[in-house]
mmCIF file of C-alpha atoms in Angstrom:
data_model
loop_
_atom_site.group_PDB
_atom_site.id
_atom_site.type_symbol
_atom_site.label_atom_id
_atom_site.label_comp_id
_atom_site.label_asym_id
_atom_site.label_seq_id
_atom_site.Cartn_x
_atom_site.Cartn_y
_atom_site.Cartn_z
ATOM 1 C CA UNK A 17 -13.694 -8.303 -1.167
ATOM 2 C CA UNK A 18 -14.334 -7.691 2.908
ATOM 3 C CA UNK A 19 -11.191 -5.257 2.440
ATOM 4 C CA UNK A 20 -12.434 -2.831 0.167
ATOM 5 C CA UNK A 21 -15.926 -2.330 2.259
ATOM 6 C CA UNK A 22 -13.138 -1.826 4.838
ATOM 7 C CA UNK A 23 -11.791 1.263 3.368
ATOM 8 C CA UNK A 24 -13.018 4.664 4.051
ATOM 9 C CA UNK A 25 -14.100 6.248 0.754
ATOM 10 C CA UNK A 26 -12.196 9.139 1.299
ATOM 11 C CA UNK A 27 -8.811 7.808 1.017
ATOM 12 C CA UNK A 28 -7.911 7.470 -2.798
ATOM 13 C CA UNK A 29 -4.484 6.052 -1.279
ATOM 14 C CA UNK A 30 -5.670 3.108 0.338
ATOM 15 C CA UNK A 31 -8.480 2.356 -2.503
ATOM 16 C CA UNK A 32 -5.663 2.364 -5.105
ATOM 17 C CA UNK A 33 -3.411 0.019 -3.221
ATOM 18 C CA UNK A 34 -6.764 -2.528 -2.897
ATOM 19 C CA UNK A 35 -7.741 -1.937 -6.523
ATOM 20 C CA UNK A 36 -4.474 -2.925 -7.886
ATOM 21 C CA UNK A 37 -3.711 -5.894 -5.038
ATOM 22 C CA UNK A 38 -7.094 -7.476 -5.542
ATOM 23 C CA UNK A 39 -6.282 -9.410 -8.926
ATOM 24 C CA UNK A 40 -3.225 -10.257 -7.414
ATOM 25 C CA UNK A 41 -4.852 -12.421 -4.509
ATOM 26 C CA UNK A 42 -5.526 -15.773 -6.476
ATOM 27 C CA UNK A 43 -3.878 -18.679 -4.768
ATOM 28 C CA UNK A 44 -3.622 -16.899 -1.396
ATOM 29 C CA UNK A 45 -5.587 -20.137 0.321
ATOM 30 C CA UNK A 46 -2.433 -22.203 -0.740
ATOM 31 C CA UNK A 47 -0.127 -19.726 0.450
ATOM 32 C CA UNK A 48 1.792 -20.825 4.088
ATOM 33 C CA UNK A 49 1.066 -17.074 5.304
ATOM 34 C CA UNK A 50 -1.327 -14.877 3.641
ATOM 35 C CA UNK A 51 0.553 -11.827 4.806
ATOM 36 C CA UNK A 52 3.771 -12.974 3.194
ATOM 37 C CA UNK A 53 1.982 -13.710 -0.052
ATOM 38 C CA UNK A 54 0.885 -10.460 0.043
ATOM 39 C CA UNK A 55 4.071 -8.644 1.027
ATOM 40 C CA UNK A 56 5.320 -10.326 -2.407
ATOM 41 C CA UNK A 57 2.447 -9.248 -4.555
ATOM 42 C CA UNK A 58 2.979 -5.520 -3.333
ATOM 43 C CA UNK A 59 6.702 -6.133 -4.438
ATOM 44 C CA UNK A 60 5.374 -6.772 -7.819
ATOM 45 C CA UNK A 61 3.185 -3.944 -8.282
ATOM 46 C CA UNK A 62 5.430 -1.280 -7.147
ATOM 47 C CA UNK A 63 8.614 -3.146 -9.467
ATOM 48 C CA UNK A 64 5.659 -2.799 -12.394
ATOM 49 C CA UNK A 65 5.002 1.211 -11.518
ATOM 50 C CA UNK A 66 8.670 1.826 -11.230
ATOM 51 C CA UNK A 67 8.828 0.522 -15.116
ATOM 52 C CA UNK A 68 5.754 2.481 -15.918
ATOM 53 C CA UNK A 69 7.692 5.414 -14.608
ATOM 54 C CA UNK A 70 10.712 4.631 -16.033
ATOM 55 C CA UNK A 71 9.080 3.992 -19.489
ATOM 56 C CA UNK A 72 7.015 7.052 -19.079
ATOM 57 C CA UNK A 73 9.546 9.824 -18.246
ATOM 58 C CA UNK A 74 11.905 9.281 -21.975
ATOM 59 C CA UNK A 75 13.593 12.904 -20.899
ATOM 60 C CA UNK A 76 15.432 10.523 -18.770
ATOM 61 C CA UNK A 77 17.708 9.119 -21.325
ATOM 62 C CA UNK A 78 18.785 12.944 -21.481
ATOM 63 C CA UNK A 79 20.233 13.249 -17.991
ATOM 64 C CA UNK A 80 21.352 9.378 -18.044
ATOM 65 C CA UNK A 81 23.183 6.548 -20.050
ATOM 66 C CA UNK A 82 22.195 3.837 -17.827
ATOM 67 C CA UNK A 83 19.730 3.367 -14.867
ATOM 68 C CA UNK A 84 20.070 0.728 -12.619
ATOM 69 C CA UNK A 85 17.057 -0.957 -10.271
ATOM 70 C CA UNK A 86 16.826 -3.337 -7.852
ATOM 71 C CA UNK A 87 13.739 -4.634 -6.297
ATOM 72 C CA UNK A 88 13.206 -7.036 -3.014
ATOM 73 C CA UNK A 89 11.498 -7.238 0.339
ATOM 74 C CA UNK A 90 12.043 -6.671 4.048
ATOM 75 C CA UNK A 91 11.975 -9.444 6.232
ATOM 76 C CA UNK A 92 11.725 -8.351 9.609
ATOM 77 C CA UNK A 93 13.620 -11.570 11.944
ATOM 78 C CA UNK A 94 13.371 -11.976 15.816
ATOM 79 C CA UNK A 95 17.020 -13.140 15.568
ATOM 80 C CA UNK A 96 19.955 -11.964 13.579
ATOM 81 C CA UNK A 97 18.583 -8.481 12.154
ATOM 82 C CA UNK A 98 16.378 -7.768 9.374
ATOM 83 C CA UNK A 99 17.235 -9.097 6.244
ATOM 84 C CA UNK A 100 16.855 -8.051 2.536
ATOM 85 C CA UNK A 101 15.909 -10.194 -0.194
ATOM 86 C CA UNK A 102 16.860 -9.586 -3.422
ATOM 87 C CA UNK A 103 14.292 -10.434 -6.204
ATOM 88 C CA UNK A 104 15.275 -8.686 -9.250
ATOM 89 C CA UNK A 105 18.481 -6.399 -10.245
ATOM 90 C CA UNK A 106 18.728 -4.880 -13.560
ATOM 91 C CA UNK A 107 19.884 -2.156 -15.423
ATOM 92 C CA UNK A 108 18.388 -0.218 -18.421
ATOM 93 C CA UNK A 109 20.725 1.372 -21.131
ATOM 94 C CA UNK A 110 19.753 4.281 -23.390
ATOM 95 C CA UNK A 111 19.095 2.680 -26.726
ATOM 96 C CA UNK A 112 16.675 5.590 -27.978
ATOM 97 C CA UNK A 113 13.567 3.542 -26.741
ATOM 98 C CA UNK A 114 11.706 4.816 -23.656
ATOM 99 C CA UNK A 115 12.302 1.451 -21.925
ATOM 100 C CA UNK A 116 15.762 1.462 -22.712
ATOM 101 C CA UNK A 117 17.431 -1.677 -23.172
ATOM 102 C CA UNK A 118 17.079 -4.380 -20.282
ATOM 103 C CA UNK A 119 20.192 -5.824 -18.903
ATOM 104 C CA UNK A 120 18.908 -8.841 -15.901
ATOM 105 C CA UNK A 121 21.782 -8.701 -13.467
ATOM 106 C CA UNK A 122 20.119 -10.723 -10.636
ATOM 107 C CA UNK A 123 21.995 -14.402 -11.538
ATOM 108 C CA UNK A 124 25.284 -12.714 -11.755
ATOM 109 C CA UNK A 125 25.211 -10.452 -8.510
ATOM 110 C CA UNK A 126 22.889 -12.770 -6.759
ATOM 111 C CA UNK A 127 22.546 -16.281 -7.750
ATOM 112 C CA UNK A 128 19.500 -18.393 -8.305
ATOM 113 C CA UNK A 129 16.504 -17.039 -7.572
ATOM 114 C CA UNK A 130 14.903 -18.080 -4.202
ATOM 115 C CA UNK A 131 12.744 -20.575 -3.976
ATOM 116 C CA UNK A 132 9.661 -18.955 -3.569
ATOM 117 C CA UNK A 133 6.803 -21.917 -3.604
ATOM 118 C CA UNK A 134 6.751 -22.540 0.191
ATOM 119 C CA UNK A 135 5.831 -19.084 0.822
ATOM 120 C CA UNK A 136 3.631 -18.552 -2.136
ATOM 121 C CA UNK A 137 2.314 -21.780 -2.261
ATOM 122 C CA UNK A 138 2.553 -22.954 -5.791
ATOM 123 C CA UNK A 139 4.456 -22.785 -8.982
ATOM 124 C CA UNK A 140 1.926 -20.668 -10.322
ATOM 125 C CA UNK A 141 1.926 -17.965 -7.815
ATOM 126 C CA UNK A 142 5.913 -17.760 -8.340
ATOM 127 C CA UNK A 143 5.346 -17.781 -12.511
ATOM 128 C CA UNK A 144 2.919 -15.180 -11.461
ATOM 129 C CA UNK A 145 4.875 -13.029 -9.315
ATOM 130 C CA UNK A 146 7.905 -12.595 -12.017
ATOM 131 C CA UNK A 147 5.177 -12.320 -15.185
ATOM 132 C CA UNK A 148 5.706 -8.784 -16.371
ATOM 133 C CA UNK A 149 3.498 -9.418 -18.890
ATOM 134 C CA UNK A 150 0.398 -8.471 -16.638
ATOM 135 C CA UNK A 151 1.685 -5.549 -15.273
ATOM 136 C CA UNK A 152 -0.144 -3.089 -12.745
ATOM 137 C CA UNK A 153 -0.937 0.280 -13.783
ATOM 138 C CA UNK A 154 -2.587 3.150 -12.147
#
């Protein structure tokens, strides 16, 4: 909550980020690194907002039969260069709905999802990260 008190009331973008992030901070005290925990939560927020954008733009299907979306985070490393950690990869195929038929391609492209318990601090936090039933909305 201290973060909200530090935001500029005239910065609606920062206030929006804080409001979207705050409900996702449960369990941060169990995480090995709070910054990493927040980074993964921001990934989930952006993923949800992109889903909302695709679903809220039904005329996308007037111009495309398929939309593919890959999501993840950039990990800055001291040695060996930065690393993109994919967390989702799906394609949406035109099927008459605004959402499109969602086909998960992650396992086929990347194998098993990464074990994030060490980073997020608990199985519950990992499950919440991938849970799309509680989507962030503007």
